[in-house]
Amino acid sequence: MIYLHKKPISETSVIDSLPPYNELNTSAQEKATTEAKMCCTGFLKIMMFIFNGAIFLAGAAILGVGIWVKVDSGSLMGLIENIENAPEELYQVANVAYLLIGVGAVLLVMGFLGCCGAMRESRCMLMLFFIIILIIFIAEVAGCIVVFVFQPLAEGILEELGDKVVASIKIDYGKKDSLTSLWNSTMDQFKCCGYRNYTDFDESPFQSSSKVYPLACCTADNACNEADAQKSNVTGCFNMLVQLIEENAVIIGAVGLGIAALEIAAMVVSMVLYQQIGNK
């Protein structure tokens, strides 16, 4: 019989065959770091989808409001467009529908860029998204400063507007069908009478010929004479508009702060995700 003698394996040779401890530790650390980065990137993607989803919905809502204001012929914007010799600043206000449509469209594009850039991990899209958000944020801050600084000037413009509107009513209400229908629909919508009150219709073609005032100036359904109009004391449309703005000022401010916070958060997340993608 032939016996095969195996060479005994020493402990030293086994230890020598294993990789160094430092290499094992480094490999484990790199694996843990990679997993942590993947988790962080996934979390940032989710946050980008949430932020940009909110931005996309806000853009759709603003775009819808802009289209509604443009289509709605009975809005106050229609009255402004029909006022002759009105202050030039008011013609810019009349174009607010186009501003809303533009802002809504930009927000829609921003939402698409943010979501698509996060999904495809495109640094170009993320950088473009950041730049657009930053420009809009700066424009919003500048707009708030302008409104705060020129608030006294706005009061003078509105007072001048009142004189022009009343003069327009006294000349054209009851004579010009387009202006008459605009005023009737506006007063029905806002439950108001004239610009300041029922006296705005004194000596107008409608009041001079019929000796009555528009039905919106009285709470009763019958013909609105001077006694009924004085007794009803229906608020003017300008006062109603100011009251509506004051009542919703808190909501408007809260929405503005919410949008600003959303934009800042979206910029931060987009830049962190941009860096994470670049370090891969």
PDB file of C-alpha atoms in Angstrom:
ATOM      1  CA  MET A   1       0.000   0.000   0.000  1.00  0.00           C
ATOM      2  CA  ILE A   2       1.132   3.503  -0.784  1.00  0.00           C
ATOM      3  CA  TYR A   3       0.636   6.093   1.901  1.00  0.00           C
ATOM      4  CA  LEU A   4       0.327   9.765   0.957  1.00  0.00           C
ATOM      5  CA  HIS A   5       1.727  12.063   3.557  1.00  0.00           C
ATOM      6  CA  LYS A   6      -0.020  15.405   3.629  1.00  0.00           C
ATOM      7  CA  LYS A   7       1.946  18.390   4.736  1.00  0.00           C
ATOM      8  CA  PRO A   8       0.439  19.782   7.913  1.00  0.00           C
ATOM      9  CA  ILE A   9      -1.115  23.220   7.534  1.00  0.00           C
ATOM     10  CA  SER A  10       0.228  25.589  10.090  1.00  0.00           C
ATOM     11  CA  GLU A  11      -1.740  28.428  11.700  1.00  0.00           C
ATOM     12  CA  THR A  12       0.741  30.877  10.331  1.00  0.00           C
ATOM     13  CA  SER A  13       0.049  29.942   6.735  1.00  0.00           C
ATOM     14  CA  VAL A  14      -3.740  30.288   7.276  1.00  0.00           C
ATOM     15  CA  ILE A  15      -3.341  33.724   8.726  1.00  0.00           C
ATOM     16  CA  ASP A  16      -0.985  34.732   5.953  1.00  0.00           C
ATOM     17  CA  SER A  17      -3.542  33.693   3.328  1.00  0.00           C
ATOM     18  CA  LEU A  18      -6.238  36.037   4.739  1.00  0.00           C
ATOM     19  CA  PRO A  19      -6.443  39.656   3.514  1.00  0.00           C
ATOM     20  CA  PRO A  20      -5.128  42.284   5.912  1.00  0.00           C
ATOM     21  CA  TYR A  21      -7.528  43.595   8.560  1.00  0.00           C
ATOM     22  CA  ASN A  22      -7.161  47.167   7.326  1.00  0.00           C
ATOM     23  CA  GLU A  23      -8.341  46.136   3.870  1.00  0.00           C
ATOM     24  CA  LEU A  24     -11.394  44.371   5.320  1.00  0.00           C
ATOM     25  CA  ASN A  25     -12.244  47.373   7.482  1.00  0.00           C
ATOM     26  CA  THR A  26     -11.790  49.805   4.581  1.00  0.00           C
ATOM     27  CA  SER A  27     -13.987  47.687   2.307  1.00  0.00           C
ATOM     28  CA  ALA A  28     -16.759  47.556   4.921  1.00  0.00           C
ATOM     29  CA  GLN A  29     -16.535  51.308   5.436  1.00  0.00           C
ATOM     30  CA  GLU A  30     -16.721  51.979   1.701  1.00  0.00           C
ATOM     31  CA  LYS A  31     -19.733  49.699   1.382  1.00  0.00           C
ATOM     32  CA  ALA A  32     -21.476  51.415   4.290  1.00  0.00           C
ATOM     33  CA  THR A  33     -20.649  54.845   2.826  1.00  0.00           C
ATOM     34  CA  THR A  34     -21.998  53.842  -0.583  1.00  0.00           C
ATOM     35  CA  GLU A  35     -25.229  52.530   0.932  1.00  0.00           C
ATOM     36  CA  ALA A  36     -25.616  55.721   2.951  1.00  0.00           C
ATOM     37  CA  LYS A  37     -25.120  57.844  -0.181  1.00  0.00           C
ATOM     38  CA  MET A  38     -27.682  55.754  -2.066  1.00  0.00           C
ATOM     39  CA  CYS A  39     -30.198  56.176   0.750  1.00  0.00           C
ATOM     40  CA  CYS A  40     -29.515  59.928   0.876  1.00  0.00           C
ATOM     41  CA  THR A  41     -29.896  60.245  -2.897  1.00  0.00           C
ATOM     42  CA  GLY A  42     -33.160  58.306  -2.817  1.00  0.00           C
ATOM     43  CA  PHE A  43     -34.492  60.527  -0.040  1.00  0.00           C
ATOM     44  CA  LEU A  44     -33.508  63.663  -1.954  1.00  0.00           C
ATOM     45  CA  LYS A  45     -35.263  62.349  -5.066  1.00  0.00           C
ATOM     46  CA  ILE A  46     -38.449  61.781  -3.069  1.00  0.00           C
ATOM     47  CA  MET A  47     -38.254  65.306  -1.654  1.00  0.00           C
ATOM     48  CA  MET A  48     -37.709  66.720  -5.144  1.00  0.00           C
ATOM     49  CA  PHE A  49     -40.789  64.872  -6.414  1.00  0.00           C
ATOM     50  CA  ILE A  50     -42.856  66.236  -3.508  1.00  0.00           C
ATOM     51  CA  PHE A  51     -41.662  69.838  -3.909  1.00  0.00           C
ATOM     52  CA  ASN A  52     -41.977  69.838  -7.677  1.00  0.00           C
ATOM     53  CA  GLY A  53     -45.367  68.169  -7.525  1.00  0.00           C
ATOM     54  CA  ALA A  54     -46.560  71.028  -5.314  1.00  0.00           C
ATOM     55  CA  ILE A  55     -44.971  73.577  -7.672  1.00  0.00           C
ATOM     56  CA  PHE A  56     -46.608  71.901 -10.681  1.00  0.00           C
ATOM     57  CA  LEU A  57     -50.053  71.981  -9.037  1.00  0.00           C
ATOM     58  CA  ALA A  58     -49.582  75.622  -7.992  1.00  0.00           C
ATOM     59  CA  GLY A  59     -48.621  76.491 -11.570  1.00  0.00           C
ATOM     60  CA  ALA A  60     -51.702  74.746 -12.929  1.00  0.00           C
ATOM     61  CA  ALA A  61     -53.929  76.627 -10.448  1.00  0.00           C
ATOM     62  CA  ILE A  62     -52.378  80.030 -11.271  1.00  0.00           C
ATOM     63  CA  LEU A  63     -52.619  79.307 -14.994  1.00  0.00           C
ATOM     64  CA  GLY A  64     -56.305  78.427 -14.580  1.00  0.00           C
ATOM     65  CA  VAL A  65     -56.978  81.645 -12.657  1.00  0.00           C
ATOM     66  CA  GLY A  66     -55.200  83.681 -15.331  1.00  0.00           C
ATOM     67  CA  ILE A  67     -57.273  82.113 -18.103  1.00  0.00           C
ATOM     68  CA  TRP A  68     -60.459  82.668 -16.082  1.00  0.00           C
ATOM     69  CA  VAL A  69     -59.629  86.355 -15.506  1.00  0.00           C
ATOM     70  CA  LYS A  70     -58.900  86.821 -19.216  1.00  0.00           C
ATOM     71  CA  VAL A  71     -62.066  85.066 -20.358  1.00  0.00           C
ATOM     72  CA  ASP A  72     -64.327  86.643 -17.709  1.00  0.00           C
ATOM     73  CA  SER A  73     -65.655  89.751 -19.474  1.00  0.00           C
ATOM     74  CA  GLY A  74     -67.606  90.826 -16.397  1.00  0.00           C
ATOM     75  CA  SER A  75     -64.573  91.257 -14.164  1.00  0.00           C
ATOM     76  CA  LEU A  76     -63.220  94.543 -12.869  1.00  0.00           C
ATOM     77  CA  MET A  77     -60.365  94.255 -15.362  1.00  0.00           C
ATOM     78  CA  GLY A  78     -62.896  94.785 -18.130  1.00  0.00           C
ATOM     79  CA  LEU A  79     -64.045  98.006 -16.498  1.00  0.00           C
ATOM     80  CA  ILE A  80     -60.498  99.317 -16.280  1.00  0.00           C
ATOM     81  CA  GLU A  81     -59.964  98.694 -19.992  1.00  0.00           C
ATOM     82  CA  ASN A  82     -63.079 100.768 -20.807  1.00  0.00           C
ATOM     83  CA  ILE A  83     -62.100 103.839 -18.759  1.00  0.00           C
ATOM     84  CA  GLU A  84     -60.957 106.723 -20.940  1.00  0.00           C
ATOM     85  CA  ASN A  85     -57.995 108.873 -19.848  1.00  0.00           C
ATOM     86  CA  ALA A  86     -57.266 106.529 -16.948  1.00  0.00           C
ATOM     87  CA  PRO A  87     -53.806 106.630 -15.297  1.00  0.00           C
ATOM     88  CA  GLU A  88     -51.252 104.758 -17.381  1.00  0.00           C
ATOM     89  CA  GLU A  89     -50.340 102.516 -14.436  1.00  0.00           C
ATOM     90  CA  LEU A  90     -53.822 101.002 -14.501  1.00  0.00           C
ATOM     91  CA  TYR A  91     -53.372  99.633 -17.990  1.00  0.00           C
ATOM     92  CA  GLN A  92     -50.604  97.467 -16.563  1.00  0.00           C
ATOM     93  CA  VAL A  93     -53.070  96.228 -13.936  1.00  0.00           C
ATOM     94  CA  ALA A  94     -55.483  95.329 -16.711  1.00  0.00           C
ATOM     95  CA  ASN A  95     -52.835  92.941 -18.067  1.00  0.00           C
ATOM     96  CA  VAL A  96     -52.699  90.975 -14.810  1.00  0.00           C
ATOM     97  CA  ALA A  97     -54.271  87.992 -16.607  1.00  0.00           C
ATOM     98  CA  TYR A  98     -51.254  87.701 -18.889  1.00  0.00           C
ATOM     99  CA  LEU A  99     -48.964  87.900 -15.857  1.00  0.00           C
ATOM    100  CA  LEU A 100     -50.826  85.079 -14.140  1.00  0.00           C
ATOM    101  CA  ILE A 101     -50.739  82.944 -17.284  1.00  0.00           C
ATOM    102  CA  GLY A 102     -46.990  83.540 -17.653  1.00  0.00           C
ATOM    103  CA  VAL A 103     -46.232  82.723 -14.010  1.00  0.00           C
ATOM    104  CA  GLY A 104     -48.379  79.599 -14.167  1.00  0.00           C
ATOM    105  CA  ALA A 105     -46.649  78.395 -17.333  1.00  0.00           C
ATOM    106  CA  VAL A 106     -43.196  78.990 -15.798  1.00  0.00           C
ATOM    107  CA  LEU A 107     -44.158  77.046 -12.668  1.00  0.00           C
ATOM    108  CA  LEU A 108     -45.371  74.154 -14.829  1.00  0.00           C
ATOM    109  CA  VAL A 109     -42.019  74.085 -16.663  1.00  0.00           C
ATOM    110  CA  MET A 110     -40.156  74.276 -13.348  1.00  0.00           C
ATOM    111  CA  GLY A 111     -42.087  71.350 -11.923  1.00  0.00           C
ATOM    112  CA  PHE A 112     -41.318  69.293 -15.022  1.00  0.00           C
ATOM    113  CA  LEU A 113     -37.611  70.176 -14.959  1.00  0.00           C
ATOM    114  CA  GLY A 114     -37.271  69.333 -11.271  1.00  0.00           C
ATOM    115  CA  CYS A 115     -39.042  65.965 -11.517  1.00  0.00           C
ATOM    116  CA  CYS A 116     -37.332  64.961 -14.768  1.00  0.00           C
ATOM    117  CA  GLY A 117     -33.912  66.079 -13.519  1.00  0.00           C
ATOM    118  CA  ALA A 118     -34.288  64.092 -10.304  1.00  0.00           C
ATOM    119  CA  MET A 119     -35.558  60.983 -12.083  1.00  0.00           C
ATOM    120  CA  ARG A 120     -32.873  60.983 -14.787  1.00  0.00           C
ATOM    121  CA  GLU A 121     -30.199  62.342 -12.417  1.00  0.00           C
ATOM    122  CA  SER A 122     -29.438  65.101 -14.924  1.00  0.00           C
ATOM    123  CA  ARG A 123     -27.148  67.756 -13.454  1.00  0.00           C
ATOM    124  CA  CYS A 124     -27.979  70.109 -16.346  1.00  0.00           C
ATOM    125  CA  MET A 125     -31.718  69.996 -15.604  1.00  0.00           C
ATOM    126  CA  LEU A 126     -31.135  70.403 -11.872  1.00  0.00           C
ATOM    127  CA  MET A 127     -28.916  73.447 -12.431  1.00  0.00           C
ATOM    128  CA  LEU A 128     -31.442  74.987 -14.830  1.00  0.00           C
ATOM    129  CA  PHE A 129     -34.188  74.328 -12.271  1.00  0.00           C
ATOM    130  CA  PHE A 130     -32.128  76.052  -9.553  1.00  0.00           C
ATOM    131  CA  ILE A 131     -31.441  79.113 -11.725  1.00  0.00           C
ATOM    132  CA  ILE A 132     -35.120  79.564 -12.665  1.00  0.00           C
ATOM    133  CA  ILE A 133     -36.228  79.185  -9.027  1.00  0.00           C
ATOM    134  CA  LEU A 134     -33.601  81.709  -7.907  1.00  0.00           C
ATOM    135  CA  ILE A 135     -34.652  84.275 -10.525  1.00  0.00           C
ATOM    136  CA  ILE A 136     -38.336  83.947  -9.564  1.00  0.00           C
ATOM    137  CA  PHE A 137     -37.505  84.209  -5.861  1.00  0.00           C
ATOM    138  CA  ILE A 138     -35.485  87.405  -6.425  1.00  0.00           C
ATOM    139  CA  ALA A 139     -38.329  88.845  -8.551  1.00  0.00           C
ATOM    140  CA  GLU A 140     -40.846  88.076  -5.791  1.00  0.00           C
ATOM    141  CA  VAL A 141     -38.701  89.797  -3.164  1.00  0.00           C
ATOM    142  CA  ALA A 142     -38.228  92.824  -5.450  1.00  0.00           C
ATOM    143  CA  GLY A 143     -41.981  92.957  -6.082  1.00  0.00           C
ATOM    144  CA  CYS A 144     -42.744  92.949  -2.350  1.00  0.00           C
ATOM    145  CA  ILE A 145     -40.268  95.793  -1.800  1.00  0.00           C
ATOM    146  CA  VAL A 146     -41.790  97.833  -4.642  1.00  0.00           C
ATOM    147  CA  VAL A 147     -45.321  97.333  -3.294  1.00  0.00           C
ATOM    148  CA  PHE A 148     -44.206  98.382   0.213  1.00  0.00           C
ATOM    149  CA  VAL A 149     -42.298 101.468  -0.986  1.00  0.00           C
ATOM    150  CA  PHE A 150     -44.932 102.728  -3.451  1.00  0.00           C
ATOM    151  CA  GLN A 151     -48.005 102.034  -1.308  1.00  0.00           C
ATOM    152  CA  PRO A 152     -48.688 105.785  -0.721  1.00  0.00           C
ATOM    153  CA  LEU A 153     -48.455 106.360  -4.484  1.00  0.00           C
ATOM    154  CA  ALA A 154     -50.981 103.579  -5.075  1.00  0.00           C
ATOM    155  CA  GLU A 155     -53.527 105.352  -2.862  1.00  0.00           C
ATOM    156  CA  GLY A 156     -53.243 108.487  -5.002  1.00  0.00           C
ATOM    157  CA  ILE A 157     -53.635 106.448  -8.199  1.00  0.00           C
ATOM    158  CA  LEU A 158     -56.764 104.753  -6.849  1.00  0.00           C
ATOM    159  CA  GLU A 159     -58.240 108.109  -5.851  1.00  0.00           C
ATOM    160  CA  GLU A 160     -57.580 109.448  -9.340  1.00  0.00           C
ATOM    161  CA  LEU A 161     -59.119 106.268 -10.729  1.00  0.00           C
ATOM    162  CA  GLY A 162     -62.289 106.915  -8.719  1.00  0.00           C
ATOM    163  CA  ASP A 163     -62.828 110.298 -10.356  1.00  0.00           C
ATOM    164  CA  LYS A 164     -62.293 108.793 -13.822  1.00  0.00           C
ATOM    165  CA  VAL A 165     -64.662 105.885 -13.160  1.00  0.00           C
ATOM    166  CA  VAL A 166     -67.445 108.138 -11.847  1.00  0.00           C
ATOM    167  CA  ALA A 167     -67.057 110.451 -14.845  1.00  0.00           C
ATOM    168  CA  SER A 168     -67.264 107.433 -17.150  1.00  0.00           C
ATOM    169  CA  ILE A 169     -70.477 106.261 -15.441  1.00  0.00           C
ATOM    170  CA  LYS A 170     -72.120 109.680 -15.728  1.00  0.00           C
ATOM    171  CA  ILE A 171     -71.322 109.869 -19.457  1.00  0.00           C
ATOM    172  CA  ASP A 172     -71.741 106.318 -20.739  1.00  0.00           C
ATOM    173  CA  TYR A 173     -73.885 104.223 -18.352  1.00  0.00           C
ATOM    174  CA  GLY A 174     -77.173 103.593 -20.159  1.00  0.00           C
ATOM    175  CA  LYS A 175     -75.734 104.897 -23.416  1.00  0.00           C
ATOM    176  CA  LYS A 176     -72.827 102.566 -24.105  1.00  0.00           C
ATOM    177  CA  ASP A 177     -74.031  98.954 -24.066  1.00  0.00           C
ATOM    178  CA  SER A 178     -70.610  97.403 -23.416  1.00  0.00           C
ATOM    179  CA  LEU A 179     -69.933  99.583 -20.361  1.00  0.00           C
ATOM    180  CA  THR A 180     -73.486  99.179 -19.063  1.00  0.00           C
ATOM    181  CA  SER A 181     -73.385  95.380 -19.253  1.00  0.00           C
ATOM    182  CA  LEU A 182     -69.964  95.317 -17.618  1.00  0.00           C
ATOM    183  CA  TRP A 183     -71.172  97.398 -14.695  1.00  0.00           C
ATOM    184  CA  ASN A 184     -74.355  95.341 -14.298  1.00  0.00           C
ATOM    185  CA  SER A 185     -72.467  92.035 -14.234  1.00  0.00           C
ATOM    186  CA  THR A 186     -69.826  93.430 -11.851  1.00  0.00           C
ATOM    187  CA  MET A 187     -72.424  94.801  -9.440  1.00  0.00           C
ATOM    188  CA  ASP A 188     -74.364  91.529  -9.508  1.00  0.00           C
ATOM    189  CA  GLN A 189     -71.191  89.527  -8.904  1.00  0.00           C
ATOM    190  CA  PHE A 190     -69.837  91.608  -6.013  1.00  0.00           C
ATOM    191  CA  LYS A 191     -73.219  92.730  -4.607  1.00  0.00           C
ATOM    192  CA  CYS A 192     -72.199  96.371  -4.805  1.00  0.00           C
ATOM    193  CA  CYS A 193     -73.440  99.633  -6.324  1.00  0.00           C
ATOM    194  CA  GLY A 194     -71.356 102.020  -8.405  1.00  0.00           C
ATOM    195  CA  TYR A 195     -67.747 102.841  -7.614  1.00  0.00           C
ATOM    196  CA  ARG A 196     -68.433 104.547  -4.275  1.00  0.00           C
ATOM    197  CA  ASN A 197     -72.254 104.448  -3.934  1.00  0.00           C
ATOM    198  CA  TYR A 198     -75.519 104.988  -5.814  1.00  0.00           C
ATOM    199  CA  THR A 199     -74.866 108.724  -6.331  1.00  0.00           C
ATOM    200  CA  ASP A 200     -72.294 107.818  -8.986  1.00  0.00           C
ATOM    201  CA  PHE A 201     -75.252 107.209 -11.342  1.00  0.00           C
ATOM    202  CA  ASP A 202     -76.734 110.695 -10.877  1.00  0.00           C
ATOM    203  CA  GLU A 203     -77.147 112.509 -14.206  1.00  0.00           C
ATOM    204  CA  SER A 204     -76.118 109.420 -16.131  1.00  0.00           C
ATOM    205  CA  PRO A 205     -78.094 108.651 -19.350  1.00  0.00           C
ATOM    206  CA  PHE A 206     -79.786 105.729 -17.566  1.00  0.00           C
ATOM    207  CA  GLN A 207     -80.818 107.715 -14.477  1.00  0.00           C
ATOM    208  CA  SER A 208     -81.789 110.836 -16.427  1.00  0.00           C
ATOM    209  CA  SER A 209     -84.133 108.939 -18.727  1.00  0.00           C
ATOM    210  CA  SER A 210     -85.679 106.470 -16.264  1.00  0.00           C
ATOM    211  CA  LYS A 211     -85.380 108.437 -12.997  1.00  0.00           C
ATOM    212  CA  VAL A 212     -84.327 105.209 -11.237  1.00  0.00           C
ATOM    213  CA  TYR A 213     -81.059 103.549 -10.301  1.00  0.00           C
ATOM    214  CA  PRO A 214     -79.732 100.077 -11.190  1.00  0.00           C
ATOM    215  CA  LEU A 215     -81.461  97.254  -9.311  1.00  0.00           C
ATOM    216  CA  ALA A 216     -78.152  96.324  -7.648  1.00  0.00           C
ATOM    217  CA  CYS A 217     -78.314  99.607  -5.712  1.00  0.00           C
ATOM    218  CA  CYS A 218     -81.426  98.481  -3.798  1.00  0.00           C
ATOM    219  CA  THR A 219     -82.153  95.460  -1.651  1.00  0.00           C
ATOM    220  CA  ALA A 220     -85.754  95.260  -2.948  1.00  0.00           C
ATOM    221  CA  ASP A 221     -86.631  93.649  -6.278  1.00  0.00           C
ATOM    222  CA  ASN A 222     -88.867  96.476  -7.476  1.00  0.00           C
ATOM    223  CA  ALA A 223     -87.748  99.651  -9.268  1.00  0.00           C
ATOM    224  CA  CYS A 224     -84.904 101.322  -7.384  1.00  0.00           C
ATOM    225  CA  ASN A 225     -85.766 104.981  -6.821  1.00  0.00           C
ATOM    226  CA  GLU A 226     -83.637 107.483  -4.933  1.00  0.00           C
ATOM    227  CA  ALA A 227     -85.348 106.897  -1.570  1.00  0.00           C
ATOM    228  CA  ASP A 228     -84.914 103.132  -1.807  1.00  0.00           C
ATOM    229  CA  ALA A 229     -81.296 103.464  -2.887  1.00  0.00           C
ATOM    230  CA  GLN A 230     -80.534 105.804  -0.005  1.00  0.00           C
ATOM    231  CA  LYS A 231     -82.285 103.509   2.448  1.00  0.00           C
ATOM    232  CA  SER A 232     -80.566 100.362   1.139  1.00  0.00           C
ATOM    233  CA  ASN A 233     -77.108 101.994   1.353  1.00  0.00           C
ATOM    234  CA  VAL A 234     -75.432  99.280  -0.746  1.00  0.00           C
ATOM    235  CA  THR A 235     -71.632  99.368  -0.530  1.00  0.00           C
ATOM    236  CA  GLY A 236     -69.671 100.687  -3.517  1.00  0.00           C
ATOM    237  CA  CYS A 237     -67.697  98.220  -5.623  1.00  0.00           C
ATOM    238  CA  PHE A 238     -64.374  99.825  -4.738  1.00  0.00           C
ATOM    239  CA  ASN A 239     -65.051  99.516  -1.008  1.00  0.00           C
ATOM    240  CA  MET A 240     -66.193  95.948  -1.547  1.00  0.00           C
ATOM    241  CA  LEU A 241     -62.958  95.128  -3.380  1.00  0.00           C
ATOM    242  CA  VAL A 242     -60.828  96.698  -0.630  1.00  0.00           C
ATOM    243  CA  GLN A 243     -62.804  94.805   2.005  1.00  0.00           C
ATOM    244  CA  LEU A 244     -62.341  91.544   0.092  1.00  0.00           C
ATOM    245  CA  ILE A 245     -58.576  92.093  -0.086  1.00  0.00           C
ATOM    246  CA  GLU A 246     -58.342  92.994   3.615  1.00  0.00           C
ATOM    247  CA  GLU A 247     -60.340  89.931   4.649  1.00  0.00           C
ATOM    248  CA  ASN A 248     -58.082  87.661   2.615  1.00  0.00           C
ATOM    249  CA  ALA A 249     -54.812  89.478   3.398  1.00  0.00           C
ATOM    250  CA  VAL A 250     -53.804  86.833   5.950  1.00  0.00           C
ATOM    251  CA  ILE A 251     -54.492  84.032   3.481  1.00  0.00           C
ATOM    252  CA  ILE A 252     -52.607  85.853   0.715  1.00  0.00           C
ATOM    253  CA  GLY A 253     -49.642  86.453   3.036  1.00  0.00           C
ATOM    254  CA  ALA A 254     -49.633  82.842   4.218  1.00  0.00           C
ATOM    255  CA  VAL A 255     -49.730  81.561   0.639  1.00  0.00           C
ATOM    256  CA  GLY A 256     -46.881  83.908  -0.292  1.00  0.00           C
ATOM    257  CA  LEU A 257     -44.737  82.759   2.630  1.00  0.00           C
ATOM    258  CA  GLY A 258     -45.543  79.136   1.825  1.00  0.00           C
ATOM    259  CA  ILE A 259     -44.468  79.555  -1.798  1.00  0.00           C
ATOM    260  CA  ALA A 260     -41.257  81.329  -0.715  1.00  0.00           C
ATOM    261  CA  ALA A 261     -40.427  78.546   1.770  1.00  0.00           C
ATOM    262  CA  LEU A 262     -41.171  75.921  -0.889  1.00  0.00           C
ATOM    263  CA  GLU A 263     -38.856  77.659  -3.346  1.00  0.00           C
ATOM    264  CA  ILE A 264     -36.013  77.888  -0.813  1.00  0.00           C
ATOM    265  CA  ALA A 265     -36.398  74.225   0.134  1.00  0.00           C
ATOM    266  CA  ALA A 266     -36.496  73.206  -3.538  1.00  0.00           C
ATOM    267  CA  MET A 267     -33.294  75.175  -4.253  1.00  0.00           C
ATOM    268  CA  VAL A 268     -31.472  73.579  -1.323  1.00  0.00           C
ATOM    269  CA  VAL A 269     -32.574  70.043  -2.222  1.00  0.00           C
ATOM    270  CA  SER A 270     -31.735  70.503  -5.915  1.00  0.00           C
ATOM    271  CA  MET A 271     -28.210  71.693  -5.091  1.00  0.00           C
ATOM    272  CA  VAL A 272     -27.576  68.864  -2.612  1.00  0.00           C
ATOM    273  CA  LEU A 273     -28.816  66.332  -5.175  1.00  0.00           C
ATOM    274  CA  TYR A 274     -26.651  68.038  -7.814  1.00  0.00           C
ATOM    275  CA  GLN A 275     -23.584  67.530  -5.612  1.00  0.00           C
ATOM    276  CA  GLN A 276     -24.531  63.929  -4.804  1.00  0.00           C
ATOM    277  CA  ILE A 277     -24.844  63.058  -8.501  1.00  0.00           C
ATOM    278  CA  GLY A 278     -21.516  64.753  -9.249  1.00  0.00           C
ATOM    279  CA  ASN A 279     -19.688  62.759  -6.570  1.00  0.00           C
ATOM    280  CA  LYS A 280     -20.731  59.394  -8.026  1.00  0.00           C
TER     281      LYS A 280
END
